[in-house]
mmCIF file of C-alpha atoms in Angstrom:
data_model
loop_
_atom_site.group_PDB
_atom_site.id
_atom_site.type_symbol
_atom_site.label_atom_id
_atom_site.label_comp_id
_atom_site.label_asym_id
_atom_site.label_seq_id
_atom_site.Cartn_x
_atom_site.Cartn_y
_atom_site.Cartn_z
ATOM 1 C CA UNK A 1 -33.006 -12.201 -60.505
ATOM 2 C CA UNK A 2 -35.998 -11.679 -62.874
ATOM 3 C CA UNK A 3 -38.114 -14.575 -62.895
ATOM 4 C CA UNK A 4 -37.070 -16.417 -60.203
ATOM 5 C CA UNK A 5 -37.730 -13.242 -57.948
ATOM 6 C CA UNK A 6 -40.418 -13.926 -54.661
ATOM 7 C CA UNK A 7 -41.532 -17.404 -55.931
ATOM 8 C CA UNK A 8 -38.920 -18.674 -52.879
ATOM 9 C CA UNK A 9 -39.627 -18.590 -48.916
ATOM 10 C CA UNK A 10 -37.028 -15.920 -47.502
ATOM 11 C CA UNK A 11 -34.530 -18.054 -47.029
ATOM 12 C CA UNK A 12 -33.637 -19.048 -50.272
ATOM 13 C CA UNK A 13 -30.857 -16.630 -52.022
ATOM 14 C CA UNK A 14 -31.197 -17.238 -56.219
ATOM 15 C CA UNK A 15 -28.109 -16.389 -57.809
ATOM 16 C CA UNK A 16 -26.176 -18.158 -60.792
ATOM 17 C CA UNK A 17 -23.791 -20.542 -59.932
ATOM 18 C CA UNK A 18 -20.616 -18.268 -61.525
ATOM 19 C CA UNK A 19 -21.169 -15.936 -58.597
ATOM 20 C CA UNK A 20 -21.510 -18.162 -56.026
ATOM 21 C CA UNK A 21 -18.247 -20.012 -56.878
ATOM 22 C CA UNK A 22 -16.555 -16.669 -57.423
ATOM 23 C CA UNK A 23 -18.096 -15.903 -54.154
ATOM 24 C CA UNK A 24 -16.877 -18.620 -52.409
ATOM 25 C CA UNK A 25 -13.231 -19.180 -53.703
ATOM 26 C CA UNK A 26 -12.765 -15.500 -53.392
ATOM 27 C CA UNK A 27 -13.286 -15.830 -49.223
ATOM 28 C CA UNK A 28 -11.428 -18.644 -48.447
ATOM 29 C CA UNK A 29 -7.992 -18.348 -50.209
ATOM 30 C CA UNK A 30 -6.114 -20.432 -48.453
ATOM 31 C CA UNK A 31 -2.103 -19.214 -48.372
ATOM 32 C CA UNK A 32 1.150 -21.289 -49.065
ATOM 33 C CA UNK A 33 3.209 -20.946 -45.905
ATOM 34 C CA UNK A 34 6.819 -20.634 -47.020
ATOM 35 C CA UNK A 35 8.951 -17.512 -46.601
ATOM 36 C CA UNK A 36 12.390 -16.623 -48.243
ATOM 37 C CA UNK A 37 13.468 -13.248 -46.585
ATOM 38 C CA UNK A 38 12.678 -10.985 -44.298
ATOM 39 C CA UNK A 39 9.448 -10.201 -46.149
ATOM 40 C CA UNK A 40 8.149 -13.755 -44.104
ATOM 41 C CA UNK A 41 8.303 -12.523 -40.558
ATOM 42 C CA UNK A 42 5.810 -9.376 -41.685
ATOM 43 C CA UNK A 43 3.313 -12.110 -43.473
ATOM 44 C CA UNK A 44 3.585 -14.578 -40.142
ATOM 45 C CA UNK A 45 2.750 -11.107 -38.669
ATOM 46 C CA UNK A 46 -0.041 -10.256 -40.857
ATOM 47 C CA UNK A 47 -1.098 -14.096 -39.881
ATOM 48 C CA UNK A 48 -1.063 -13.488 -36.234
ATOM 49 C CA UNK A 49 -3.236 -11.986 -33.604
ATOM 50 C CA UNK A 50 -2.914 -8.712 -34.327
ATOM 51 C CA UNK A 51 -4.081 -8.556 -37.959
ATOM 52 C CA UNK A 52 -5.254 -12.048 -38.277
ATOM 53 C CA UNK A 53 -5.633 -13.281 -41.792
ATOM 54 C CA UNK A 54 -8.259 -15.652 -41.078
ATOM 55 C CA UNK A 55 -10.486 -12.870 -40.168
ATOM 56 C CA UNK A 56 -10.831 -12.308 -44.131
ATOM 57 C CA UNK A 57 -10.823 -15.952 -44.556
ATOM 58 C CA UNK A 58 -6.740 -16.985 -45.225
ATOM 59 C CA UNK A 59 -4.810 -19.442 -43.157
ATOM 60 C CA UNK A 60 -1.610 -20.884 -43.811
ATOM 61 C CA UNK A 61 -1.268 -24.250 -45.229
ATOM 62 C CA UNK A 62 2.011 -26.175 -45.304
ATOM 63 C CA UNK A 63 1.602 -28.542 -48.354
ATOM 64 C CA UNK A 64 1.255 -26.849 -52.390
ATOM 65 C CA UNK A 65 -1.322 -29.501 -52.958
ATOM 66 C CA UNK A 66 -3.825 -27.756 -50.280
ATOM 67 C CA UNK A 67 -3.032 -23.861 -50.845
ATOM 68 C CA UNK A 68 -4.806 -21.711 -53.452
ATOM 69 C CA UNK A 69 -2.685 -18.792 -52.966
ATOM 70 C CA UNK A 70 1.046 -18.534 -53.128
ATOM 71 C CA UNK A 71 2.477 -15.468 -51.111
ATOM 72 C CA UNK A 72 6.043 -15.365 -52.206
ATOM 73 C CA UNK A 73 7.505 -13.460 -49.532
ATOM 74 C CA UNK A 74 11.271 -12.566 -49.813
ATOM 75 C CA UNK A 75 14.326 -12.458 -52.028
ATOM 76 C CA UNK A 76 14.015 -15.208 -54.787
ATOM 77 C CA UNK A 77 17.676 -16.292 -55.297
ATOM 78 C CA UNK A 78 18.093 -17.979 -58.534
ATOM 79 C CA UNK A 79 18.603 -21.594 -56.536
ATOM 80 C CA UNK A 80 15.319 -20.478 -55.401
ATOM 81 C CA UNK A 81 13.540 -19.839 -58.417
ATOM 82 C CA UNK A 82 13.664 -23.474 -59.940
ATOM 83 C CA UNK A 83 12.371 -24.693 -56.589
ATOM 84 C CA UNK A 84 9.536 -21.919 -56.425
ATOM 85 C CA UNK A 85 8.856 -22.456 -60.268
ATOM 86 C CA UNK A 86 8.414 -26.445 -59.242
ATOM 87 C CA UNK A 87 6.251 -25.374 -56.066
ATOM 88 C CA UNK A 88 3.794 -23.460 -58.431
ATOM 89 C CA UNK A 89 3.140 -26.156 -60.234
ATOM 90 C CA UNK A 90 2.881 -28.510 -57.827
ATOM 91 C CA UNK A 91 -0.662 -26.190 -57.162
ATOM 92 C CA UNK A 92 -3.952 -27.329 -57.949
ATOM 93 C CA UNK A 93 -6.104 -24.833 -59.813
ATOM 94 C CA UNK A 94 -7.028 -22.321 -59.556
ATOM 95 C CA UNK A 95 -4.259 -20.403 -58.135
ATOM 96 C CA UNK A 96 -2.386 -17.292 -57.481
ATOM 97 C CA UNK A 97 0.772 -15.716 -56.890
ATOM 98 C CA UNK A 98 1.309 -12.725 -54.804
ATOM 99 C CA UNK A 99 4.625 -11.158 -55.205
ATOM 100 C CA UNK A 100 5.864 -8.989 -52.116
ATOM 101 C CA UNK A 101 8.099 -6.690 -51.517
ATOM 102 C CA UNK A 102 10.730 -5.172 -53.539
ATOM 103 C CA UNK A 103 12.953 -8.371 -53.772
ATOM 104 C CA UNK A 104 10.381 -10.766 -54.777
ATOM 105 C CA UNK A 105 8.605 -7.483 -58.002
ATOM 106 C CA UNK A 106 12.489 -6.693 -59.459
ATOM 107 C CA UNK A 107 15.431 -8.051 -57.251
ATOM 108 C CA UNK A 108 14.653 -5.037 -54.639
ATOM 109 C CA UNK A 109 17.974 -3.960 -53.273
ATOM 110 C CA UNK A 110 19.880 -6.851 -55.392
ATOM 111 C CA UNK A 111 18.964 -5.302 -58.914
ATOM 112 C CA UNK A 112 22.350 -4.394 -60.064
ATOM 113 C CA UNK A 113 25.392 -6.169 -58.102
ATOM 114 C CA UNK A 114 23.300 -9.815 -56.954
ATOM 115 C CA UNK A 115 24.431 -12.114 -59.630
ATOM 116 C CA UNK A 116 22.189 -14.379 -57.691
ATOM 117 C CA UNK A 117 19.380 -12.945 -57.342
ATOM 118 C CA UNK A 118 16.266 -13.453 -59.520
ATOM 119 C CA UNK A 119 15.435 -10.310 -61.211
ATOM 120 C CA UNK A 120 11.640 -10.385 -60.282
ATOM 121 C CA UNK A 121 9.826 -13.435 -59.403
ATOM 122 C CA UNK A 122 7.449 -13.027 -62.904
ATOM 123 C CA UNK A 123 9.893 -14.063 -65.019
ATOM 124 C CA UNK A 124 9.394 -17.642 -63.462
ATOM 125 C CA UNK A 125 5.807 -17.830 -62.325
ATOM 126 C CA UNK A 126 2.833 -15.245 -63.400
ATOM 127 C CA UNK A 127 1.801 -12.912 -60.831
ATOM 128 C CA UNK A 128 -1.690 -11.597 -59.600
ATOM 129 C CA UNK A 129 -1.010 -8.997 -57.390
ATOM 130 C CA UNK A 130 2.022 -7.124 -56.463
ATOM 131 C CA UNK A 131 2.731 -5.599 -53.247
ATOM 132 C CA UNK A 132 5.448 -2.766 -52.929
ATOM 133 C CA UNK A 133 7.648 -2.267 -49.751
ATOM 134 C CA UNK A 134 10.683 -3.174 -48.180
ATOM 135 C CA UNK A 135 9.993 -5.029 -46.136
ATOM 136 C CA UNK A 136 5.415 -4.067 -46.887
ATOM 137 C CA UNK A 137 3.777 -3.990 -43.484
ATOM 138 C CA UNK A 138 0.906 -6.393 -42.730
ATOM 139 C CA UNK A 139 -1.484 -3.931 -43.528
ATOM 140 C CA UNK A 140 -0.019 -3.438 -47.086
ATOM 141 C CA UNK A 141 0.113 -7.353 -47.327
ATOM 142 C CA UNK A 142 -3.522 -7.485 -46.425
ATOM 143 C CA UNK A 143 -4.386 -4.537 -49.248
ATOM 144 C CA UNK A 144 -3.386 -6.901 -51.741
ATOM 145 C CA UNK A 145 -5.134 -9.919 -50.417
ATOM 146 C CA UNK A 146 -8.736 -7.771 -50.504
ATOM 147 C CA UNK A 147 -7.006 -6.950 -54.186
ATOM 148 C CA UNK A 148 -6.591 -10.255 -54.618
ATOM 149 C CA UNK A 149 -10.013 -11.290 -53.186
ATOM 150 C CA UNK A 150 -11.464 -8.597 -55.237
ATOM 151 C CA UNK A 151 -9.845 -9.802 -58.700
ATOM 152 C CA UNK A 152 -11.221 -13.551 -57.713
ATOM 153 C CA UNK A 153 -14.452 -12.566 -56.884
ATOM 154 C CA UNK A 154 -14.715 -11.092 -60.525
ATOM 155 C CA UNK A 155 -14.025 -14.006 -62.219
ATOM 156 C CA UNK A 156 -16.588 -16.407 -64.193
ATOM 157 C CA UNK A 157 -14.899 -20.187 -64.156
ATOM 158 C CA UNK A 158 -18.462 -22.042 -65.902
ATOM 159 C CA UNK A 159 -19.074 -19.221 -68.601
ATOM 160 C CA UNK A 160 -17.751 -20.660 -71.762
ATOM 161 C CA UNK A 161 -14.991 -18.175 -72.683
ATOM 162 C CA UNK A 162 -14.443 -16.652 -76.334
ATOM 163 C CA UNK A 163 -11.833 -17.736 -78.159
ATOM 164 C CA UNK B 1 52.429 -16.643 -26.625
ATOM 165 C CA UNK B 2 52.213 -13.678 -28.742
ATOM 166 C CA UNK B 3 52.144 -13.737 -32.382
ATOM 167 C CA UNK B 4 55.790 -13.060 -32.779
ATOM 168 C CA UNK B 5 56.756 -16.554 -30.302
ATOM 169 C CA UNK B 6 54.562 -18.370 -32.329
ATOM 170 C CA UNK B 7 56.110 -17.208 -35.945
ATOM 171 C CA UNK B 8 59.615 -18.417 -34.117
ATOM 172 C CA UNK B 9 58.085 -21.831 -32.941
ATOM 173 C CA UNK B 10 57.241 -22.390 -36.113
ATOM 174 C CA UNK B 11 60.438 -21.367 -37.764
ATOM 175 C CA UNK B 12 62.390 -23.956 -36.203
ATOM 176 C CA UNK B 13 60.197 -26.794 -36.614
ATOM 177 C CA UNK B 14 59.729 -26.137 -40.009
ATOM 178 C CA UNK B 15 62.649 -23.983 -41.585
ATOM 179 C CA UNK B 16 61.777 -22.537 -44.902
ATOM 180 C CA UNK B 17 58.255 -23.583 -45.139
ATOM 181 C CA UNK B 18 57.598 -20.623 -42.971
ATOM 182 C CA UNK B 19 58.060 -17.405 -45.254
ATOM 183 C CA UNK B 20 59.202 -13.668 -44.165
ATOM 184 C CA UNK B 21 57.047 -11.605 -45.632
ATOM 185 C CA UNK B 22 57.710 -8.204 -44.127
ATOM 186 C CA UNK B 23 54.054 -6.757 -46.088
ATOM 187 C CA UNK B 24 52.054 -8.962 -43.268
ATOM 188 C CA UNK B 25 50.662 -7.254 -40.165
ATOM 189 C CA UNK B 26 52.137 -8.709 -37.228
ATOM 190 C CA UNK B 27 49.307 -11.567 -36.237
ATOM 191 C CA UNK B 28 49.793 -12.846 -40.219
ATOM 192 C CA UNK B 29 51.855 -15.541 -40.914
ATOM 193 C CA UNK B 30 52.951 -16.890 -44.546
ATOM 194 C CA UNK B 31 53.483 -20.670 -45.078
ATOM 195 C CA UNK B 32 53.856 -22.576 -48.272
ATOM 196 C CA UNK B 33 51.121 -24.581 -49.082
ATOM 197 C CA UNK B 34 52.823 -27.978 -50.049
ATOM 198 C CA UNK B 35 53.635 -27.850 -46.373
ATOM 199 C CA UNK B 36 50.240 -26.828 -44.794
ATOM 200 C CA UNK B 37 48.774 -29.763 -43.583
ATOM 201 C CA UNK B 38 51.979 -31.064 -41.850
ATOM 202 C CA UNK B 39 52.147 -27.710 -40.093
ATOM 203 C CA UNK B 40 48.591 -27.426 -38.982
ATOM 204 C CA UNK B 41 48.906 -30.908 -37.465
ATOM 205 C CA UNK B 42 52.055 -29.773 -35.857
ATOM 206 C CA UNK B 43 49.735 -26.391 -35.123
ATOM 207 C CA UNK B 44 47.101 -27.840 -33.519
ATOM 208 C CA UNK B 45 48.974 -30.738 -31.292
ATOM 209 C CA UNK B 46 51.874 -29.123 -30.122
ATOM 210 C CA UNK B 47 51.634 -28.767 -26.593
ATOM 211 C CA UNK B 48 52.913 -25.534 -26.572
ATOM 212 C CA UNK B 49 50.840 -23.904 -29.280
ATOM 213 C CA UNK B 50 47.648 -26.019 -29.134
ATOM 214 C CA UNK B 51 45.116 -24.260 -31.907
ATOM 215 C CA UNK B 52 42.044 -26.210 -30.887
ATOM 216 C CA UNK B 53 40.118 -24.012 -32.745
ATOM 217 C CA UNK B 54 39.725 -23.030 -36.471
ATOM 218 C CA UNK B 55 37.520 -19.796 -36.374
ATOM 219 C CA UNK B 56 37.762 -19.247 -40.214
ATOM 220 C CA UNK B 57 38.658 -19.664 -43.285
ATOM 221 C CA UNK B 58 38.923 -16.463 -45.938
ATOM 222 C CA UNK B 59 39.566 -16.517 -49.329
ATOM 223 C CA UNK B 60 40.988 -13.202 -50.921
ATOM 224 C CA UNK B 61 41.708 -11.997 -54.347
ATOM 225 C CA UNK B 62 43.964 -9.538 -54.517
ATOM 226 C CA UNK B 63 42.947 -8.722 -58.172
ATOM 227 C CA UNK B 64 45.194 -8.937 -61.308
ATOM 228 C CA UNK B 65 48.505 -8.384 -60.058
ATOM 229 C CA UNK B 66 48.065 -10.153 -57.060
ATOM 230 C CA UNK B 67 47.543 -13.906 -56.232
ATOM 231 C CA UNK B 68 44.319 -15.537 -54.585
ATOM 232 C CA UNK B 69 44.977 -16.398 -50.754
ATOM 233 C CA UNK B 70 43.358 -18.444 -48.336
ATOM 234 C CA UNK B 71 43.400 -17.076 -44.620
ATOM 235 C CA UNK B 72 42.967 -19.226 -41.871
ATOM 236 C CA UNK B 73 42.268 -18.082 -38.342
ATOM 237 C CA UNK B 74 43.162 -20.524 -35.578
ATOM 238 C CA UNK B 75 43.002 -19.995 -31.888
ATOM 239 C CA UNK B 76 43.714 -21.901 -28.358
ATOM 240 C CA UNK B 77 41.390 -21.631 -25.984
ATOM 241 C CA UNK B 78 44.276 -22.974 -23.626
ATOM 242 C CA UNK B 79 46.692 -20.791 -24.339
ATOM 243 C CA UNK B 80 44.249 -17.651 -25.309
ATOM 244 C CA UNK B 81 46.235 -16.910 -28.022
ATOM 245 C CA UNK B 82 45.455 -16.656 -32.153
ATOM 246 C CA UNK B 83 47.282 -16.396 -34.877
ATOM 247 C CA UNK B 84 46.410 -15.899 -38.791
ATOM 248 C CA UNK B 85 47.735 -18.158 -41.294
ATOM 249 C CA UNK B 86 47.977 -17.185 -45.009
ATOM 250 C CA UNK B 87 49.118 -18.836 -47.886
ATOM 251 C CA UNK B 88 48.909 -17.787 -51.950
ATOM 252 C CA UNK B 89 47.969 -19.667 -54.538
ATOM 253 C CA UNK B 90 48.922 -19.719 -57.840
ATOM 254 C CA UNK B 91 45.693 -18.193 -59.135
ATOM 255 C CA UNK B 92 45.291 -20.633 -62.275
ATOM 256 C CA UNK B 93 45.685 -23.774 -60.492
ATOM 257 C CA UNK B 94 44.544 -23.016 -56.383
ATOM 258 C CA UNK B 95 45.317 -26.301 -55.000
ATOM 259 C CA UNK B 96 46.265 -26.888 -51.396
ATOM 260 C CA UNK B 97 46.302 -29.875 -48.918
ATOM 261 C CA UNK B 98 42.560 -30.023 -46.919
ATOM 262 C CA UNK B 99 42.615 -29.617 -43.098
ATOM 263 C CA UNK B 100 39.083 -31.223 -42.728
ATOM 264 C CA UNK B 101 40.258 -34.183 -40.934
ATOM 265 C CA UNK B 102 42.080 -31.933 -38.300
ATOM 266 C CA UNK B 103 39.332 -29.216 -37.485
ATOM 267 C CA UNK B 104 35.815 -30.270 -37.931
ATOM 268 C CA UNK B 105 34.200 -27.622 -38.813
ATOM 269 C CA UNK B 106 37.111 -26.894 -41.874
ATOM 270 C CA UNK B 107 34.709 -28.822 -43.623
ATOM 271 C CA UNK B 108 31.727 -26.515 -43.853
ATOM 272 C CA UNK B 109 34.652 -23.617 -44.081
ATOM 273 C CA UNK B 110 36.505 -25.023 -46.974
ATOM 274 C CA UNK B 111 33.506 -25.712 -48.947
ATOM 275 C CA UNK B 112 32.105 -21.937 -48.700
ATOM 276 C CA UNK B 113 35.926 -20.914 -50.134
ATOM 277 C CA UNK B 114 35.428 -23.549 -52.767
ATOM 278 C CA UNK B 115 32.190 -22.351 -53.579
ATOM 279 C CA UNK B 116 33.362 -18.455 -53.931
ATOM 280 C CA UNK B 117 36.974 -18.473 -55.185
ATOM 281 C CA UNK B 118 37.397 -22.374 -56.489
ATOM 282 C CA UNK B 119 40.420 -22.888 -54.472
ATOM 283 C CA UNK B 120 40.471 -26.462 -54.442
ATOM 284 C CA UNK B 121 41.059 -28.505 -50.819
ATOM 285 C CA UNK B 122 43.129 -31.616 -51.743
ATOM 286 C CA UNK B 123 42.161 -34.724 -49.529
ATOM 287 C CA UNK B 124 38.688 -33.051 -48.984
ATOM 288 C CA UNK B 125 35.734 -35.678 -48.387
ATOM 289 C CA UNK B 126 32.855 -33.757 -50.085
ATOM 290 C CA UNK B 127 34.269 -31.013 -51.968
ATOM 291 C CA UNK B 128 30.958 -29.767 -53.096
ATOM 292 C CA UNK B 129 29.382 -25.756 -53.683
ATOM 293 C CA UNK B 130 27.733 -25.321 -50.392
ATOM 294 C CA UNK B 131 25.829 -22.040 -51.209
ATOM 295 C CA UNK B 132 25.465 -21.793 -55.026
ATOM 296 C CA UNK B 133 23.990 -24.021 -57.160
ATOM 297 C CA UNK B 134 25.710 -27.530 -58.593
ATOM 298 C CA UNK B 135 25.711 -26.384 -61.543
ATOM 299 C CA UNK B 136 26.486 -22.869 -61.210
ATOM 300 C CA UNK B 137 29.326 -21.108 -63.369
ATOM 301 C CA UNK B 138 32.319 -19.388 -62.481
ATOM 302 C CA UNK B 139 33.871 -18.112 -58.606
ATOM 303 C CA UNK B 140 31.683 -15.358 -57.893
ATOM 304 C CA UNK B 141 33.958 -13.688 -55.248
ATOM 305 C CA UNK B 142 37.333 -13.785 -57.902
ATOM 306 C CA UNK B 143 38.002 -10.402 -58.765
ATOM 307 C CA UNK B 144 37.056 -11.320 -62.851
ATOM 308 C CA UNK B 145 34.068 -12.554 -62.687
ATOM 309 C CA UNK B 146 31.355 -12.489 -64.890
ATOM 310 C CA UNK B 147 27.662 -13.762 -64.265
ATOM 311 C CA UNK B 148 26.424 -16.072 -66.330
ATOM 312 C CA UNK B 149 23.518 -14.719 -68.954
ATOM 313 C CA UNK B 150 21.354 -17.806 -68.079
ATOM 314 C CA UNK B 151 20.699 -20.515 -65.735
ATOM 315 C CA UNK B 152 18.310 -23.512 -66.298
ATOM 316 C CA UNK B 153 16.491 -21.259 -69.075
ATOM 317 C CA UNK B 154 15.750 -18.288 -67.205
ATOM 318 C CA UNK B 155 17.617 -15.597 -68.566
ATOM 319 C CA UNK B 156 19.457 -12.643 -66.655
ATOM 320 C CA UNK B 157 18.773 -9.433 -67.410
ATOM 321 C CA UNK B 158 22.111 -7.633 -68.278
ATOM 322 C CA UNK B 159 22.298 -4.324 -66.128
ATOM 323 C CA UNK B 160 25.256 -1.613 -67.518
ATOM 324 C CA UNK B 161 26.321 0.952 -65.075
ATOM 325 C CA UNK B 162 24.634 3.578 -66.327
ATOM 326 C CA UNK B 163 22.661 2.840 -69.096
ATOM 327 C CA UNK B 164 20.410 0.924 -66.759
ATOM 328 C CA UNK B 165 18.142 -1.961 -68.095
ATOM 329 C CA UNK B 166 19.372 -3.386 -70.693
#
């Protein structure tokens, strides 16, 4: 850090401010716990023992107004998508959207002959990170969380950004 | 009773309301709709026959030619015997008398065929879509339907056959 390097005692870590909020959303993103499909019952197993989100610093909360991440998980049927829509912005910033499985990215299996199915979940809410499979297996789910983490971690929310 | 008895008990209470139609598989039996709920009542507390049981309610479209049909399946747990019900509608006007008030559960039932085909249950308390949105457009299990291109602003991406995306 230039300057400010060895005029500290060791246990003072100098860094700018940007980082350490990046830092320290980017580890504790907490998840909206609501699942649509079958795409729920992998995430509530990614969230159990076995794979244990929390290890990376995720656990479920039930309210919008609490959760920083929003995992939609499952077919978005178009009844659906207003709710979800009103859900997202019932989020405090900052926030994100993961979109998985097949259903949630383009209507998955649906994409032709469900006139109720919502063709894609981004064409109501923007999405961060999308995760492919049918149903994605925990440790796919968990790829795009690090993603996710990853993609947080870069950001800078004090630096004044050009127009 | 087999299905055949129970066409025949039904024939002479109820004369002409009671149709042959020789097309039905044996266990189907054709009634005319103006006539439905008096027969179900008659159905259900008949000694004899005793449906306690609606198991449920179908609506079919037989496409252009044909008319739309709602199929009930009723069944006595005293007796052990079923039988399947079936009456047409005239397909630009479904109407027939509701049979919520008899069978419970006929509520729930007669909503979902509502909610897909339109047929409307006369005498229904809460005639509502069940499964679809309030505001949603159109039968989506009649044999002519069309989707609607948008709903509540978001729009539906058209998909053609072969083409693709549109």
């Amino acid at each position: 850090m230039g300057v400010l390097e060895n005029k500290f005692q060791d246990n003072v870590v100098v860094a700018s401010l940007d980082k350490i909020l990046g830092w320290a959303r980017s580890t504790s993103p907490w998840y909206f716990q609501f699942g649509l499909a079958c795409c729920a019952i992998e995430m509530m197993a990614s969230a159990a023992s076995r794979h244990d989100l929390e290890r990376i610093g995720m656990m479920p909360r039930s309210s919008p107004r609490q959760a920083d991440v929003m995992i939609v998980a499952g077919t978005v049927t178009m009844k659906m998508a207003l709710r979800v829509k009103k859900l997202y912005e019932q989020m405090a910033d900052p926030k994100y959207v993961i979109s998985m499985g097949s259903c949630a990215t383009s209507g998955g299996p649906y994409w032709q002959h469900g006139y109720h199915v919502l063709k894609g979940v981004d064409l109501v809410v923007p999405v961060d990170v999308y995760v492919p499979g049918c149903p994605p297996r925990p440790e796919a789910l968990i790829e795009g969380l690090l993603k996710l983490q990853e993609k947080i971690q870069t950001e800078r929310p004090l630096t004044r950004k050009l127009a | 009773m087999t299905s055949i008895e129970i066409k025949e008990a039904l024939k002479n209470q109820f004369g002409k309301s009671v149709m042959e139609n020789d097309e039905l598989p044996e266990n189907q039996v054709e009634v005319k709709g103006e006539e439905w709920l008096d027969i179900a009542t008659f159905m259900k507390n008949d000694p004899k026959l005793s449906f306690d049981q609606l198991e449920c309610i179908t609506g079919i479209d037989t496409g252009e030619e044909g008319p739309l049909q709602s199929h009930y399946n009723l069944h006595s747990m005293e007796h052990r015997h079923k039988i399947e019900i079936v009456i047409n509608h005239d397909k630009n006007e479904p109407k027939v008398p509701s049979i919520e008030k008899l069978w419970r559960i006929g509520d729930w039932f007669e909503r979902e065929t509502y909610d897909m085909f339109g047929i409307e249950y006369i005498g229904h308390r809460d005639l509502r879509r069940i499964l679809c949105p309030d505001d949603w457009e159109g039968w989506p299990l009649r044999k002519d339907y069309e989707p609607q291109e948008s709903f509540h602003g978001i729009v539906v991406p058209k998909i053609k056959e072969e083409e693709g995306w549109e």
